[in-house]
Short mmCIF file of C-alpha atoms and ligand atoms in Angstrom, two decimals:
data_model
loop_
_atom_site.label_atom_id
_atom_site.label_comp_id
_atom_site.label_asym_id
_atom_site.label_seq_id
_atom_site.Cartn_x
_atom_site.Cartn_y
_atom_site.Cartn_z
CA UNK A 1 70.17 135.08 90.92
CA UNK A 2 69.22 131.72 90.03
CA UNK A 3 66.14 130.68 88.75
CA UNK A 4 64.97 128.41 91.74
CA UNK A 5 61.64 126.50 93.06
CA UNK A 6 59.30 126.48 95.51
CA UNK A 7 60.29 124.12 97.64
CA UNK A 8 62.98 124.48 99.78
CA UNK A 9 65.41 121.98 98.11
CA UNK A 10 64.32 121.54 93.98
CA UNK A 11 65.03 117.92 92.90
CA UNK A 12 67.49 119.21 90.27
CA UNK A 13 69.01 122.64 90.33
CA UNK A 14 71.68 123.66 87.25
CA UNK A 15 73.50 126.48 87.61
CA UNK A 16 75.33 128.51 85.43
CA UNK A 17 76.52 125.64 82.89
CA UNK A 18 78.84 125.90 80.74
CA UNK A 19 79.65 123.25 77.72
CA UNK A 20 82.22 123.58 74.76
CA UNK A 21 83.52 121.42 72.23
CA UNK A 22 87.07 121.93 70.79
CA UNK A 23 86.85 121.45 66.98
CA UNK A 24 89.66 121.45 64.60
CA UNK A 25 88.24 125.22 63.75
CA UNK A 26 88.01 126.41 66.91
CA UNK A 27 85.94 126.62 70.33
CA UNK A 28 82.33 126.12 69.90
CA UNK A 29 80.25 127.76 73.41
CA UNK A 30 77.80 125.13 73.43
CA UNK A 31 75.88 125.64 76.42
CA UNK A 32 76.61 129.23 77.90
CA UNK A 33 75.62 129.50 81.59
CA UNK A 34 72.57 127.56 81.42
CA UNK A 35 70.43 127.77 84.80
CA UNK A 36 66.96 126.35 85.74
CA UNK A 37 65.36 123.98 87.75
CA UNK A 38 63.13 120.72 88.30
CA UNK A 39 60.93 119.48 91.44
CA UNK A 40 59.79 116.53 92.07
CA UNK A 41 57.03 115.06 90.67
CA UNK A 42 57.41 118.21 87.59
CA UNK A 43 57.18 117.58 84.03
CA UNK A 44 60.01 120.34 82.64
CA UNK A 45 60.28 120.70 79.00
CA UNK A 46 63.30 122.29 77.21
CA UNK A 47 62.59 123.39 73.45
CA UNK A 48 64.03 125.73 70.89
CA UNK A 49 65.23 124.84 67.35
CA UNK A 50 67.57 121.98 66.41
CA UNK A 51 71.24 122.86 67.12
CA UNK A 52 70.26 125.32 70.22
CA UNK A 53 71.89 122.94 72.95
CA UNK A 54 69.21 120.98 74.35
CA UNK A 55 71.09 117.63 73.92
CA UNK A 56 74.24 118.42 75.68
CA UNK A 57 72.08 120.00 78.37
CA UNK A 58 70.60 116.66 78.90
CA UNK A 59 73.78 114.36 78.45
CA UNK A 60 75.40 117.12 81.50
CA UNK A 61 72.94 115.88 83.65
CA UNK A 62 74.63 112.69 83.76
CA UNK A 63 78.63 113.75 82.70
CA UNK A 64 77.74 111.81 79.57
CA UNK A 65 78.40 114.92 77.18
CA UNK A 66 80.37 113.55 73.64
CA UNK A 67 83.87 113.94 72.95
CA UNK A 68 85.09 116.56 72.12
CA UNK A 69 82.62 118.40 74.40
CA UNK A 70 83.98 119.24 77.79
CA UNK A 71 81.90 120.56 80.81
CA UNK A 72 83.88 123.57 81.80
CA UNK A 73 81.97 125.72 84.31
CA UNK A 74 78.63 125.16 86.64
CA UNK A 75 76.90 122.72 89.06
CA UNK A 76 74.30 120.22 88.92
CA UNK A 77 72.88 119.68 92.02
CA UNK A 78 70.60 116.34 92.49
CA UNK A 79 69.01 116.47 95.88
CA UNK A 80 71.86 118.93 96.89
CA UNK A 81 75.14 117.18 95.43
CA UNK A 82 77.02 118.31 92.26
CA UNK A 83 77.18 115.98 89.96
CA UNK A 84 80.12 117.47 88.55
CA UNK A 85 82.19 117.15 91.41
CA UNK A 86 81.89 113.49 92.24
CA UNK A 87 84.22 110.62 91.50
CA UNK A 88 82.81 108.70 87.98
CA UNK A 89 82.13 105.53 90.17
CA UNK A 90 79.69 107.68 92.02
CA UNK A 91 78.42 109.11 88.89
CA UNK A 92 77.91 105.36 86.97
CA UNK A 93 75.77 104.48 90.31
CA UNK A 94 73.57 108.01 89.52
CA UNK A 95 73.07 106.92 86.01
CA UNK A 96 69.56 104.32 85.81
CA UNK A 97 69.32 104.78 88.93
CA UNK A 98 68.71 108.43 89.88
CA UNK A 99 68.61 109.59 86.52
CA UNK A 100 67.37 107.93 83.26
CA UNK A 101 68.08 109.27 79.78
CA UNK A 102 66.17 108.25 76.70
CA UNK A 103 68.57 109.07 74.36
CA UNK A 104 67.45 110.18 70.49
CA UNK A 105 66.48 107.77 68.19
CA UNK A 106 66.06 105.52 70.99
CA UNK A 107 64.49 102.66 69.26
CA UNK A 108 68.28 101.93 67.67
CA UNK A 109 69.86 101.57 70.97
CA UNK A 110 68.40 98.37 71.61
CA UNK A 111 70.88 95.50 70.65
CA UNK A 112 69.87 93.23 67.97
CA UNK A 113 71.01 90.21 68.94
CA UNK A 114 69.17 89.88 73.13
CA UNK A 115 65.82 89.63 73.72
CA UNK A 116 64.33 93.13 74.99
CA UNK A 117 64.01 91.27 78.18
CA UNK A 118 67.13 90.73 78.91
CA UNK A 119 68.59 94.47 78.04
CA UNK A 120 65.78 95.37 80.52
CA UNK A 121 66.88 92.62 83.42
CA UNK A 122 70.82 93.51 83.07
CA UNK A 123 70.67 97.44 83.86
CA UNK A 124 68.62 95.76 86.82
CA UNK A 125 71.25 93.28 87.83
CA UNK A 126 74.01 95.43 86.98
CA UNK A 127 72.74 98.09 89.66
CA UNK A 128 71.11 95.81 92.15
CA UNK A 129 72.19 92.61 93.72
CA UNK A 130 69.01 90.84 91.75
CA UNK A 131 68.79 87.50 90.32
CA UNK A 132 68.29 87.28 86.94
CA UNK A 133 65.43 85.80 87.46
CA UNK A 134 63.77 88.18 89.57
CA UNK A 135 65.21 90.90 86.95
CA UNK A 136 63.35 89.16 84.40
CA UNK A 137 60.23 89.48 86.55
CA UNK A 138 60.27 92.64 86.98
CA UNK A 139 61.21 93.53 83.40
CA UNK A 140 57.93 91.73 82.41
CA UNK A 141 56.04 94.10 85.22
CA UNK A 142 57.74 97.29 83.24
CA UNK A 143 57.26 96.13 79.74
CA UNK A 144 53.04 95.61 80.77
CA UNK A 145 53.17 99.00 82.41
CA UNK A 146 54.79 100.69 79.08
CA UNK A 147 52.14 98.77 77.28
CA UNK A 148 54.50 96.46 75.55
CA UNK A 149 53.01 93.40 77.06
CA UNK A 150 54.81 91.26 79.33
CA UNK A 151 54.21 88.58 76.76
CA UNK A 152 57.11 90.64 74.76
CA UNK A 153 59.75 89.57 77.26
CA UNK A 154 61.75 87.05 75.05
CA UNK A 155 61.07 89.31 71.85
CA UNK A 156 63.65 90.68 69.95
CA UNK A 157 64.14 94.18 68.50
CA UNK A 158 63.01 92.91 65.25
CA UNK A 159 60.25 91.56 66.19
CA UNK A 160 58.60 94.90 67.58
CA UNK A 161 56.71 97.98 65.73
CA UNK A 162 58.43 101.23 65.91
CA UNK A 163 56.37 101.97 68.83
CA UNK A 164 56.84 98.97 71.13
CA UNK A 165 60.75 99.74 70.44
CA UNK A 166 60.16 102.98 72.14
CA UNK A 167 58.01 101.63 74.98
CA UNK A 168 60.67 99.26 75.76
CA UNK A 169 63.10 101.70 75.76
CA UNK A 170 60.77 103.37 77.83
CA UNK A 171 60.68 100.65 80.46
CA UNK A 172 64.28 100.04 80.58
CA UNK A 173 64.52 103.87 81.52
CA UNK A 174 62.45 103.05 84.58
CA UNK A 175 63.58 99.99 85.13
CA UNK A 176 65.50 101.11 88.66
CA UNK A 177 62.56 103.56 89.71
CA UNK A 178 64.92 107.08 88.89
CA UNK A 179 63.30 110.40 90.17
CA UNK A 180 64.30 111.98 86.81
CA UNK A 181 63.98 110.75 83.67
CA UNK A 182 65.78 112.34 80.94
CA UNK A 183 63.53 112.09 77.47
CA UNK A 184 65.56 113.28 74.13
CA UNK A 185 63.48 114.31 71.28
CA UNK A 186 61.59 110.72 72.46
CA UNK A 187 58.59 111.00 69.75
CA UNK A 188 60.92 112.51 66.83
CA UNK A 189 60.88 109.25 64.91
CA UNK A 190 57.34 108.43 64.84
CA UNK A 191 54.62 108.83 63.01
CA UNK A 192 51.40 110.95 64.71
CA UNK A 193 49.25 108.42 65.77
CA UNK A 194 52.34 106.32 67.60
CA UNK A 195 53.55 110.13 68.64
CA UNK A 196 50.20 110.40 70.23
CA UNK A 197 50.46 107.03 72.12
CA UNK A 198 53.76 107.83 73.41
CA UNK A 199 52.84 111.32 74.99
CA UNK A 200 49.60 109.31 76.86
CA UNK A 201 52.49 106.66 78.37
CA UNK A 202 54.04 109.74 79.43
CA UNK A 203 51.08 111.05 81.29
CA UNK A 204 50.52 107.67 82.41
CA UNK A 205 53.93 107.88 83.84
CA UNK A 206 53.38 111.33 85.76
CA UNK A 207 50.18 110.18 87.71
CA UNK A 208 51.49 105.93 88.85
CA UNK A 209 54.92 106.40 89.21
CA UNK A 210 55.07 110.23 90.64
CA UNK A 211 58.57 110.63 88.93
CA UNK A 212 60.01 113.78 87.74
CA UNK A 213 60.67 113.99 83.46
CA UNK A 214 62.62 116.28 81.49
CA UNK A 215 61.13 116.11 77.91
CA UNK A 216 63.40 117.88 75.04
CA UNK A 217 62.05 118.83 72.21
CA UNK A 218 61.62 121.35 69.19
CA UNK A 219 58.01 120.08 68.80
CA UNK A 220 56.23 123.09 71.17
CA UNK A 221 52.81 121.86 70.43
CA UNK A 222 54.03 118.53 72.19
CA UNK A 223 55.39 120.02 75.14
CA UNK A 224 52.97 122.91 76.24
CA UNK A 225 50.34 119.59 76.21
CA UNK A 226 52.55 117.17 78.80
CA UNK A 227 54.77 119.73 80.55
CA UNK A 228 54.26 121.74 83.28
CA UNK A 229 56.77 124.28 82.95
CA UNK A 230 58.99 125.06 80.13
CA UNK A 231 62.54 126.59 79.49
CA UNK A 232 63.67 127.97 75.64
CA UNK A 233 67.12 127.45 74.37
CA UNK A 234 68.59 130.01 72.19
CA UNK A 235 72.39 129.70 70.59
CA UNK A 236 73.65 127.82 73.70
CA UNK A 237 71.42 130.13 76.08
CA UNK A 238 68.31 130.10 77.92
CA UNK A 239 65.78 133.06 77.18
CA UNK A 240 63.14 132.22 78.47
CA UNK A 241 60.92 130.15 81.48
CA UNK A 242 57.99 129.81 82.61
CA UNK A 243 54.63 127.74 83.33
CA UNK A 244 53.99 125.73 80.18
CA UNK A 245 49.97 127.07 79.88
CA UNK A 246 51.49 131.14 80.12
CA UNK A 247 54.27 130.94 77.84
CA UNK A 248 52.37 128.86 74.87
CA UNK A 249 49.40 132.02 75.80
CA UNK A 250 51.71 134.74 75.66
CA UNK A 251 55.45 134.41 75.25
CA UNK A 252 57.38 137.19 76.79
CA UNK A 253 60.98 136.61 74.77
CA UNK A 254 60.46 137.53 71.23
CA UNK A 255 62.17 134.52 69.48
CA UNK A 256 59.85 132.52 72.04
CA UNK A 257 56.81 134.51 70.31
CA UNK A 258 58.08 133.64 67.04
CA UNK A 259 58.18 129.74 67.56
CA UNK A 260 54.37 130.16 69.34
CA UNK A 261 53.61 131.54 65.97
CA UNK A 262 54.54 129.32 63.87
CA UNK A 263 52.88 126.58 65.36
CA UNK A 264 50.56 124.68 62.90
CA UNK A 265 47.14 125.72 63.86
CA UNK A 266 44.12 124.93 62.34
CA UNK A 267 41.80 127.96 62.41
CA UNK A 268 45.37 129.76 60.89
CA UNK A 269 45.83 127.51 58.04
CA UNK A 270 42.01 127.91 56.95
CA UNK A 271 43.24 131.53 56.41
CA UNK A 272 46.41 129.93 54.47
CA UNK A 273 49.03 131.39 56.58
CA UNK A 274 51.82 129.52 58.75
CA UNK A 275 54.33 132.21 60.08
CA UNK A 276 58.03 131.27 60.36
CA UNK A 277 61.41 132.47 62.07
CA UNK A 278 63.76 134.19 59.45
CA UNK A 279 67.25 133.19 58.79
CA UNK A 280 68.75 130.42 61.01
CA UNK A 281 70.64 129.91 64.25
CA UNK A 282 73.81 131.30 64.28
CA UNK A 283 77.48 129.37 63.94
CA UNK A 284 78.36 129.05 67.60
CA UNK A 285 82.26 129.40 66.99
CA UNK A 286 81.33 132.75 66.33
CA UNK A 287 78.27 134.37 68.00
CA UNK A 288 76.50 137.30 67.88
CA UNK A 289 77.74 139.82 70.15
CA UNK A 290 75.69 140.86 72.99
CA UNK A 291 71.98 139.25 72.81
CA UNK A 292 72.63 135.88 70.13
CA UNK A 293 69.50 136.63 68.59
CA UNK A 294 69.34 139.93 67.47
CA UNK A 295 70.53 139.35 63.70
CA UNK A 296 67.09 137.47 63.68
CA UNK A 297 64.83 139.34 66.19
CA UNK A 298 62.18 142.05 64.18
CA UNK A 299 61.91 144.00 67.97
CA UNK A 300 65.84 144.49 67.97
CA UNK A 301 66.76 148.25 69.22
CA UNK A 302 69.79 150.04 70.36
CA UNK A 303 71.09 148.36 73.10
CA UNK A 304 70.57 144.97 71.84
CA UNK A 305 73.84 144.50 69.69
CA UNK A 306 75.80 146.02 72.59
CA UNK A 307 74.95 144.54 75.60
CA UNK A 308 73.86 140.85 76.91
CA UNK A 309 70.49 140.56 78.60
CA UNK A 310 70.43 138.53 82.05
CA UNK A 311 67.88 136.21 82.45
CA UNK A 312 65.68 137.95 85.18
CA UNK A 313 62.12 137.21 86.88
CA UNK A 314 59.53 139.59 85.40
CA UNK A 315 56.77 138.17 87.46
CA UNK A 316 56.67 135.25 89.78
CA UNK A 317 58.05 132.00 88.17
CA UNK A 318 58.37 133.56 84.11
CA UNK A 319 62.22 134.59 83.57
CA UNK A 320 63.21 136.21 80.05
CA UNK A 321 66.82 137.46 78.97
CA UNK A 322 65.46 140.35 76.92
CA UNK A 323 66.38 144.29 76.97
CA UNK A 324 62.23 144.61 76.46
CA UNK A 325 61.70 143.57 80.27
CA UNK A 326 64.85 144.96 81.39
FE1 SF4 B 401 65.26 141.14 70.47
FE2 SF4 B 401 66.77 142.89 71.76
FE3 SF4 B 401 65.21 141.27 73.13
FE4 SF4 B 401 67.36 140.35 71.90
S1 SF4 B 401 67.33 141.77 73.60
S2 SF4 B 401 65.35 139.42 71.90
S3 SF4 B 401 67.38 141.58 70.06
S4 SF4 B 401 64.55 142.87 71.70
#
């Protein structure tokens, strides 16, 4: 059974996933039947700790994953139709205009030498029969409504704070109106107070433009304030879902309880103590058998190094792959 929404047809619906990359050492199980779901108008957050699989998750979405990774198993279904299956020129017309990604360290992707304006009006012309001028007009509408200013237009990337980078990377994800928008680790580079500016343009985002966002991230703090439900990556898998405000109050999966805890709090730093996860992920070309966290989980008992836990609905809408709930 697949985790699945409330509606009758979910905007986005993944389902069993499967990602590798072929290395010179051997087969790395990148994403290992990966399954959730996104409806419209839902902020979904994906987290867990760097390396888990978040990224190729996202870059799936759109068939964009890096060589040498290879999508081997699973559907993505946008409003019904698998991804997967189509033909790439159906895919390249999904891309901008379905689905948006905000790739990491998105201020480098814009190009140095054109005007932020103009990046902005071509992924508008090259997907809709517009004239650049009326590309450039509407560029200037999404570079006020990301706060830029449509002043900005013939700026270069240069020319702009760290910030107003983002933003205009920002605008050029929205620049063809997708109902998902894909955001990688989008506040990563930035310092607090631009961090904080960001998250608002998100929120912005969910109440004028009613889109759909996946937000990835290993910042949790971040995400249980702008998402409204929230999936945790483990070693390629997902152990965990639920709505954002119940799993940041009491986190069913044990690893999930672990990153909760060592959230920077204040009240637990006056005391002088920040708990922390022991050891580190594991090498994926060669897992841990059964459950991939039990080298590192301190609730580990018999069954856990034996057998894999399923991911499985404990109560309505919170999932957990964990022999505790089994
Ligand atoms: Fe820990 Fe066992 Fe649950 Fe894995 S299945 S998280 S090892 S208790």
């Amino acid at each position: 059974m697949y985790p699945s929404g409330t509606t009758s047809r979910s905007l986005l619906e993944v389902r069993d996933l499967q990602v590798v990359y072929e290395t010179r050492l051997g087969r790395v199980d990148a994403v290992s039947r990966v399954s959730f779901y996104i409806d419209r108008r839902e902020f979904f957050g994906l987290g867990g700790e760097s390396g888990c699989g978040k990224s190729t998750v996202a870059y799936s979405l759109v068939r964009e994953v890096p060589a040498p990774g290879r999508i081997v198993g699973g559907k993505v279904l946008l409003d019904g139709r698998d991804i997967l299956s189509l033909r790439e020129e159906e895919v390249r017309k999904i891309r901008w205009k379905e689905i948006s990604v905000i790739p990491q360290a998105a201020m480098n992707a814009l190009n140095p030498i054109y005007t932020i304006g103009d990046q902005i009006a071509e992924v508008i012309m090259e997907h809709e029969l517009s004239s650049k001028r009326d590309a450039l007009a509407r560029a200037e509408e999404l570079l006020d409504l990301v706060g830029v200013g449509g002043h900005r237009l013939r700026s270069y990337p240069h020319e702009l704070s760290g910030g107003q980078k983002q933003r205009a990377v920002i605008a050029m994800a929205l620049a063809l109106n997708p109902s998902l928008v894909v955001a990688d680790e989008p506040t990563t580079a930035l310092d607090v107070v631009v961090q904080a500016q960001i998250l608002d343009l998100f929120k912005k985002m969910k109440m004028e433009l009613g889109m759909s966002l996946m937000f990835i991230s290993h910042d949790l703090a971040t995400m249980f304030d702008l998402v409204d439900r929230i999936a945790i990556m483990y070693a390629g898998k997902i152990v965990e879902i639920g709505p954002a405000a119940k799993v940041a109050d009491d986190p069913l999966h044990p690893y999930t309880e672990l990153l909760v805890r060592s959230i920077p709090r204040i009240e637990r730093n006056r005391r002088g103590k920040l708990e922390y996860i022991r050891g580190s992920p594991p090498n994926l070309l060669k897992p841990p058998s059964a459950c991939r966290f039990h080298p590192r989980c301190p609730k580990r008992f018999k069954p856990c190094a034996d057998r894999e836990p399923l991911l499985i609905e404990v109560e309505r809408g919170r999932w957990v792959a964990c022999h505790l709930f089994a």
